[in-house]
Amino acid sequence: MKNNKITVFGASGNIGSLLIHLLSKAQIETIAVTRNCHNTTDFPFSRWVQADMSHKESLYATMENSKAVFLLSGNSPTVVEEQKNVIDVAKEMAIKHIVKLSSGAADPNSRFYVPYSHGQIENYLIASGIHYTILRPNGIMQNWLGEIADAVRKERKFYEATGDGKRAHVDRRDISDVAFKCLTVPETHFDKIYFLTSDKAVNYYDVATAISNVIHEEVIYCPISFEQAKQDMEEKNMPATLIETFLAYDAAQRNGETEIVTDCVRTILGCPPRTLETFIADHATYFQ
Ligand SMILES: NC(=O)c1ccc[n+]([C@@H]2O[C@H](COP(=O)([O-])OP(=O)(O)OC[C@H]3O[C@@H](n4cnc5c(N)ncnc54)[C@H](OP(=O)(O)O)[C@@H]3O)[C@@H](O)[C@H]2O)c1
């Protein structure tokens, strides 16, 4: 049988599920991977396969008759070995192209866990000889739908440790649209690294204004210290490695290191990335 399928890791997650939707709509045959096939939703042209990246032998079935792989998982302590397993099996299975979801902070020499692990995996993928496309989102707008939205709903205030530092967060829908393009028009995107941002870097005063304008009530951003942010994360029992990483992200934003804006999304999609205002309007109910 002709190798014409696309394998999607992380298909049950935030970005992967949007990507499966797009591939299904385009009538492209996909293999959607999950560690647990119960509670999955079926999509036309898509088939769920149960596998665990930490068990190499389970991965062969995920790439049968595939030409390309979308590589994404969470930030588990074993993510480097897990994603290397996928790359090793892809090489054995003669997969032509891997699109890896990485991070804007990826750095193989970082002392912080998430940038370090993405950087290590990126290098391993590049050295594998398989065509790669690396997507590095510089912060995702949907992050605001968690604690920030909860706090806004409760008290019309929210708390972050980034001072007035800016970041050009990108909408998750733009990330999956970009991944779709890279997987379906692959040659253009072979062996490229894309730093994904929106068109404008914003700070949390801008986010508060955008929410206020949409819900027609004043919302206030309250800057907090790194010590306070650390204590808040410790009280939620977050792993120390993640707390350290998130504080480093906050420090970089506060120090003006994350203001970078690229035209990658606009160039790849042929239209502008979604804006802060569009994002908040589309998710108004989260903040009301
Ligand atoms: N939030 C941000 O601002 C930001 C910025 C840049 C980069 N990122 C990166 O985005 C990624 C997370 O993306 P997301 O939010 O879409 O993920 P998510 O919703 O947390 O989903 C994680 C997915 O990975 C799958 N998975 C995890 N471990 C697996 C394993 N051992 N074997 C097979 N599948 C496994 C899960 O599948 P099952 O549970 O169904 O098995 C799930 O579908 C992380 O790499 C993070 O570093 C995030």
Short mmCIF file of C-alpha atoms and ligand atoms in Angstrom, two decimals:
data_model
loop_
_atom_site.label_atom_id
_atom_site.label_comp_id
_atom_site.label_asym_id
_atom_site.label_seq_id
_atom_site.Cartn_x
_atom_site.Cartn_y
_atom_site.Cartn_z
CA MET A 1 0.00 0.00 0.00
CA LYS A 2 1.19 3.52 -0.79
CA ASN A 3 2.63 5.43 2.16
CA ASN A 4 0.28 8.40 2.17
CA LYS A 5 -0.91 8.76 5.77
CA ILE A 6 0.02 11.32 8.40
CA THR A 7 0.65 10.22 11.99
CA VAL A 8 -0.27 12.69 14.71
CA PHE A 9 1.19 12.34 18.22
CA GLY A 10 -0.59 14.38 20.87
CA ALA A 11 -3.83 13.94 18.89
CA SER A 12 -5.97 13.99 22.05
CA GLY A 13 -4.36 17.22 23.30
CA ASN A 14 -4.92 20.91 22.71
CA ILE A 15 -2.96 21.46 19.50
CA GLY A 16 -3.12 17.90 18.13
CA SER A 17 -6.93 17.74 18.31
CA LEU A 18 -7.23 20.94 16.23
CA LEU A 19 -4.78 19.47 13.72
CA ILE A 20 -6.73 16.20 13.44
CA HIS A 21 -9.85 18.25 12.74
CA LEU A 22 -8.13 20.11 9.88
CA LEU A 23 -6.69 16.92 8.36
CA SER A 24 -10.03 15.16 8.62
CA LYS A 25 -11.82 18.08 6.94
CA ALA A 26 -9.28 17.93 4.10
CA GLN A 27 -10.01 14.18 3.74
CA ILE A 28 -6.41 13.24 4.51
CA GLU A 29 -5.93 9.83 6.09
CA THR A 30 -4.41 10.11 9.55
CA ILE A 31 -3.31 7.89 12.38
CA ALA A 32 -4.15 9.61 15.65
CA VAL A 33 -2.03 8.43 18.59
CA THR A 34 -3.09 8.24 22.23
CA ARG A 35 -2.06 6.19 25.26
CA ASN A 36 -5.71 5.43 25.92
CA CYS A 37 -8.21 4.77 23.15
CA HIS A 38 -11.21 5.05 25.51
CA ASN A 39 -12.90 8.47 25.46
CA THR A 40 -11.60 9.34 22.00
CA THR A 41 -13.82 11.02 19.41
CA ASP A 42 -13.83 9.50 15.93
CA PHE A 43 -13.14 11.71 12.91
CA PRO A 44 -13.65 10.81 9.24
CA PHE A 45 -10.41 9.65 7.55
CA SER A 46 -8.76 9.25 10.97
CA ARG A 47 -8.01 6.09 12.97
CA TRP A 48 -6.95 6.01 16.63
CA VAL A 49 -3.95 3.85 17.53
CA GLN A 50 -2.99 3.21 21.13
CA ALA A 51 0.73 3.61 21.84
CA ASP A 52 3.08 5.07 24.42
CA MET A 53 6.21 6.95 23.33
CA SER A 54 8.05 5.48 26.31
CA HIS A 55 7.49 1.96 24.88
CA LYS A 56 9.39 1.92 21.60
CA GLU A 57 7.87 -1.36 20.42
CA SER A 58 4.37 0.15 20.62
CA LEU A 59 5.31 2.85 18.08
CA TYR A 60 5.71 0.79 14.91
CA ALA A 61 1.94 0.38 14.47
CA THR A 62 1.54 4.18 14.62
CA MET A 63 3.60 4.73 11.46
CA GLU A 64 2.38 1.97 9.16
CA ASN A 65 1.83 3.45 5.67
CA SER A 66 2.73 6.92 6.91
CA LYS A 67 4.81 9.50 5.11
CA ALA A 68 4.94 12.13 7.85
CA VAL A 69 4.71 12.52 11.63
CA PHE A 70 3.53 15.38 13.82
CA LEU A 71 5.52 15.11 17.06
CA LEU A 72 4.08 16.54 20.26
CA SER A 73 3.73 15.39 23.86
CA GLY A 74 3.61 17.06 27.27
CA ASN A 75 6.49 18.19 29.48
CA SER A 76 6.98 14.87 31.31
CA PRO A 77 10.35 14.18 33.01
CA THR A 78 11.03 11.51 30.37
CA VAL A 79 10.02 13.53 27.30
CA VAL A 80 13.50 13.54 25.73
CA GLU A 81 13.77 9.74 25.66
CA GLU A 82 10.13 9.42 24.58
CA GLN A 83 10.41 11.74 21.59
CA LYS A 84 13.79 10.24 20.63
CA ASN A 85 12.01 6.85 20.49
CA VAL A 86 9.55 8.30 17.98
CA ILE A 87 12.39 9.71 15.85
CA ASP A 88 14.26 6.36 15.95
CA VAL A 89 11.20 4.40 14.85
CA ALA A 90 10.39 7.00 12.17
CA LYS A 91 13.87 6.51 10.75
CA GLU A 92 13.45 2.72 10.74
CA MET A 93 10.05 3.10 9.06
CA ALA A 94 11.49 5.45 6.37
CA ILE A 95 9.23 8.36 7.36
CA LYS A 96 10.08 11.33 5.12
CA HIS A 97 9.15 14.30 7.30
CA ILE A 98 8.66 15.13 11.00
CA VAL A 99 6.97 18.33 12.14
CA LYS A 100 7.96 18.89 15.77
CA LEU A 101 6.11 21.18 18.15
CA SER A 102 8.89 22.79 20.16
CA SER A 103 9.14 26.02 22.17
CA GLY A 104 10.31 29.58 21.52
CA ALA A 105 12.71 29.09 24.42
CA ALA A 106 14.25 25.81 23.10
CA ASP A 107 17.93 25.61 24.04
CA PRO A 108 19.90 22.34 24.39
CA ASN A 109 22.22 24.01 26.90
CA SER A 110 19.53 25.59 29.07
CA ARG A 111 19.55 24.80 32.79
CA PHE A 112 15.74 24.93 32.71
CA TYR A 113 13.96 21.69 31.96
CA VAL A 114 11.43 22.56 29.22
CA PRO A 115 13.78 24.62 26.98
CA TYR A 116 16.53 22.03 27.57
CA SER A 117 14.35 19.07 26.58
CA HIS A 118 12.98 20.74 23.44
CA GLY A 119 16.52 21.79 22.45
CA GLN A 120 17.87 18.26 22.94
CA ILE A 121 15.04 16.73 20.88
CA GLU A 122 15.42 19.35 18.12
CA ASN A 123 19.13 18.51 17.78
CA TYR A 124 18.42 14.78 17.70
CA LEU A 125 15.78 15.29 15.00
CA ILE A 126 18.05 17.49 12.88
CA ALA A 127 20.87 14.91 13.15
CA SER A 128 18.51 12.04 12.21
CA GLY A 129 18.58 12.85 8.50
CA ILE A 130 14.76 12.89 8.33
CA HIS A 131 13.36 16.12 6.84
CA TYR A 132 12.19 18.28 9.74
CA THR A 133 10.08 21.33 10.37
CA ILE A 134 10.40 22.75 13.88
CA LEU A 135 7.63 24.98 15.21
CA ARG A 136 8.64 27.20 18.12
CA PRO A 137 5.62 29.06 19.54
CA ASN A 138 6.66 31.97 21.75
CA GLY A 139 3.86 31.56 24.32
CA ILE A 140 0.28 30.58 23.54
CA MET A 141 -2.76 32.85 23.99
CA GLN A 142 -4.89 29.97 25.30
CA ASN A 143 -2.70 30.01 28.46
CA TRP A 144 -4.85 33.01 29.49
CA LEU A 145 -7.97 30.82 29.68
CA GLY A 146 -6.79 29.09 32.87
CA GLU A 147 -5.83 30.97 36.03
CA ILE A 148 -6.10 34.43 34.48
CA ALA A 149 -9.68 33.80 33.30
CA ASP A 150 -10.59 32.22 36.68
CA ALA A 151 -9.30 35.27 38.56
CA VAL A 152 -11.06 37.68 36.18
CA ARG A 153 -14.36 35.84 36.65
CA LYS A 154 -14.00 35.90 40.45
CA GLU A 155 -12.61 39.38 41.17
CA ARG A 156 -12.06 41.27 37.89
CA LYS A 157 -8.31 41.25 38.67
CA PHE A 158 -5.46 38.94 37.72
CA TYR A 159 -1.89 38.48 38.87
CA GLU A 160 1.33 37.84 36.91
CA ALA A 161 5.06 38.33 37.60
CA THR A 162 6.01 39.77 34.21
CA GLY A 163 5.82 43.48 35.16
CA ASP A 164 5.16 45.47 32.00
CA GLY A 165 7.25 43.11 29.82
CA LYS A 166 5.79 42.12 26.47
CA ARG A 167 5.45 38.86 24.55
CA ALA A 168 3.85 38.18 21.15
CA HIS A 169 1.76 35.17 22.20
CA VAL A 170 0.37 33.16 19.29
CA ASP A 171 -3.14 31.68 19.07
CA ARG A 172 -3.18 27.86 19.25
CA ARG A 173 -5.46 27.85 16.19
CA ASP A 174 -2.67 29.52 14.19
CA ILE A 175 -0.19 26.89 15.40
CA SER A 176 -2.39 24.03 14.18
CA ASP A 177 -3.07 25.87 10.90
CA VAL A 178 0.70 26.22 10.40
CA ALA A 179 1.28 22.55 11.28
CA PHE A 180 -1.40 21.57 8.74
CA LYS A 181 0.33 23.59 5.99
CA CYS A 182 3.74 22.17 6.85
CA LEU A 183 2.41 18.60 6.72
CA THR A 184 0.36 19.00 3.56
CA VAL A 185 2.70 21.19 1.46
CA PRO A 186 5.84 19.62 2.89
CA GLU A 187 8.65 20.36 0.42
CA THR A 188 8.36 24.14 1.01
CA HIS A 189 8.87 23.57 4.72
CA PHE A 190 11.57 20.89 4.74
CA ASP A 191 14.45 21.56 7.15
CA LYS A 192 13.08 24.85 8.45
CA ILE A 193 12.70 26.25 11.97
CA TYR A 194 9.80 28.65 12.48
CA PHE A 195 9.48 30.98 15.47
CA LEU A 196 5.73 31.51 15.75
CA THR A 197 4.30 34.76 17.11
CA SER A 198 1.34 37.03 16.57
CA ASP A 199 1.93 40.37 14.85
CA LYS A 200 2.25 42.38 18.06
CA ALA A 201 3.97 41.92 21.44
CA VAL A 202 1.66 42.80 24.33
CA ASN A 203 1.94 43.07 28.12
CA TYR A 204 -0.66 42.19 30.72
CA TYR A 205 -1.93 45.78 30.93
CA ASP A 206 -2.86 45.36 27.22
CA VAL A 207 -4.53 42.00 27.98
CA ALA A 208 -6.55 43.61 30.84
CA THR A 209 -7.69 46.40 28.50
CA ALA A 210 -8.72 43.91 25.80
CA ILE A 211 -10.75 41.85 28.31
CA SER A 212 -12.36 45.03 29.77
CA ASN A 213 -13.41 46.14 26.29
CA VAL A 214 -15.04 42.80 25.56
CA ILE A 215 -16.84 42.18 28.87
CA HIS A 216 -17.65 45.91 29.38
CA GLU A 217 -16.32 45.92 32.94
CA GLU A 218 -12.98 47.15 34.26
CA VAL A 219 -10.39 44.39 34.63
CA ILE A 220 -7.14 45.16 36.46
CA TYR A 221 -3.74 43.53 35.99
CA CYS A 222 -1.83 43.36 39.31
CA PRO A 223 1.92 42.75 38.89
CA ILE A 224 3.37 40.44 41.57
CA SER A 225 6.93 39.56 42.65
CA PHE A 226 8.76 36.40 41.52
CA GLU A 227 8.67 35.25 45.19
CA GLN A 228 4.88 35.53 45.23
CA ALA A 229 4.58 33.71 41.87
CA LYS A 230 6.85 30.93 43.17
CA GLN A 231 4.81 30.57 46.35
CA ASP A 232 1.56 30.41 44.34
CA MET A 233 2.95 27.62 42.12
CA GLU A 234 4.33 25.71 45.15
CA GLU A 235 0.90 25.85 46.79
CA LYS A 236 -0.49 24.17 43.66
CA ASN A 237 2.11 21.39 44.08
CA MET A 238 3.68 22.01 40.68
CA PRO A 239 6.94 20.09 40.11
CA ALA A 240 10.03 22.14 41.05
CA THR A 241 11.48 21.79 37.53
CA LEU A 242 8.37 23.39 36.01
CA ILE A 243 8.23 26.17 38.63
CA GLU A 244 11.84 27.03 37.86
CA THR A 245 11.11 27.02 34.10
CA PHE A 246 7.99 29.20 34.38
CA LEU A 247 9.80 31.72 36.61
CA ALA A 248 12.58 31.93 34.01
CA TYR A 249 9.94 32.61 31.31
CA ASP A 250 8.44 35.37 33.50
CA ALA A 251 11.88 36.90 34.12
CA ALA A 252 12.68 36.89 30.39
CA GLN A 253 9.39 38.67 29.63
CA ARG A 254 9.85 41.18 32.45
CA ASN A 255 13.37 41.95 31.17
CA GLY A 256 12.16 42.67 27.64
CA GLU A 257 13.70 39.54 26.07
CA THR A 258 10.45 38.16 24.58
CA GLU A 259 9.20 41.08 22.48
CA ILE A 260 10.32 39.46 19.23
CA VAL A 261 7.72 39.41 16.42
CA THR A 262 8.16 37.31 13.26
CA ASP A 263 6.19 37.06 10.03
CA CYS A 264 6.29 33.23 9.97
CA VAL A 265 2.55 32.71 10.58
CA ARG A 266 1.59 35.39 8.04
CA THR A 267 3.96 34.01 5.41
CA ILE A 268 3.02 30.36 5.86
CA LEU A 269 -0.75 30.92 6.08
CA GLY A 270 -0.97 33.82 3.63
CA CYS A 271 -3.06 35.79 6.13
CA PRO A 272 -2.34 37.70 9.36
CA PRO A 273 -2.14 35.83 12.65
CA ARG A 274 -5.07 36.16 15.06
CA THR A 275 -4.76 39.23 17.30
CA LEU A 276 -5.13 39.69 21.05
CA GLU A 277 -8.47 41.43 20.46
CA THR A 278 -9.83 38.64 18.22
CA PHE A 279 -8.71 36.02 20.69
CA ILE A 280 -10.40 37.69 23.68
CA ALA A 281 -13.61 38.34 21.69
CA ASP A 282 -13.73 34.69 20.58
CA HIS A 283 -13.32 33.52 24.20
CA ALA A 284 -15.42 36.18 25.95
CA THR A 285 -17.42 33.65 27.97
CA TYR A 286 -14.27 32.51 29.78
CA PHE A 287 -13.90 35.97 31.32
CA GLN A 288 -17.54 36.92 32.10
N1 LIG B 1 1.63 26.64 26.59
C1 LIG B 1 2.59 27.32 26.00
O1 LIG B 1 2.66 28.57 26.11
C2 LIG B 1 3.60 26.60 25.17
C3 LIG B 1 4.52 27.37 24.45
C4 LIG B 1 5.46 26.71 23.63
C5 LIG B 1 5.46 25.32 23.58
N2 LIG B 1 4.55 24.60 24.31
C6 LIG B 1 4.63 23.14 24.23
O2 LIG B 1 3.38 22.60 23.84
C7 LIG B 1 3.39 21.20 24.19
C8 LIG B 1 2.06 20.84 24.77
O3 LIG B 1 1.08 20.98 23.75
P1 LIG B 1 -0.48 20.74 24.06
O4 LIG B 1 -0.94 21.81 25.01
O5 LIG B 1 -1.21 20.57 22.79
O6 LIG B 1 -0.41 19.36 24.82
P2 LIG B 1 -1.49 18.67 25.78
O7 LIG B 1 -2.86 19.20 25.51
O8 LIG B 1 -0.94 18.73 27.19
O9 LIG B 1 -1.46 17.18 25.27
C9 LIG B 1 -0.36 16.35 25.40
C10 LIG B 1 -0.54 15.23 24.39
O10 LIG B 1 0.62 14.41 24.40
C11 LIG B 1 0.21 13.06 24.45
N3 LIG B 1 1.24 12.30 25.18
C12 LIG B 1 1.87 12.66 26.31
N4 LIG B 1 2.74 11.71 26.68
C13 LIG B 1 2.65 10.72 25.74
C14 LIG B 1 3.29 9.46 25.58
N5 LIG B 1 4.21 9.02 26.47
N6 LIG B 1 2.96 8.70 24.52
C15 LIG B 1 2.02 9.11 23.62
N7 LIG B 1 1.38 10.31 23.72
C16 LIG B 1 1.69 11.09 24.78
C17 LIG B 1 -1.13 13.05 25.18
O11 LIG B 1 -1.88 11.93 24.74
P3 LIG B 1 -2.72 10.95 25.71
O12 LIG B 1 -2.80 11.59 27.06
O13 LIG B 1 -4.04 10.81 25.02
O14 LIG B 1 -1.94 9.70 25.69
C18 LIG B 1 -1.75 14.35 24.69
O15 LIG B 1 -2.45 14.15 23.48
C19 LIG B 1 4.56 21.01 25.16
O16 LIG B 1 5.62 20.39 24.48
C20 LIG B 1 4.94 22.43 25.52
O17 LIG B 1 6.30 22.55 25.91
C21 LIG B 1 3.62 25.21 25.08
#
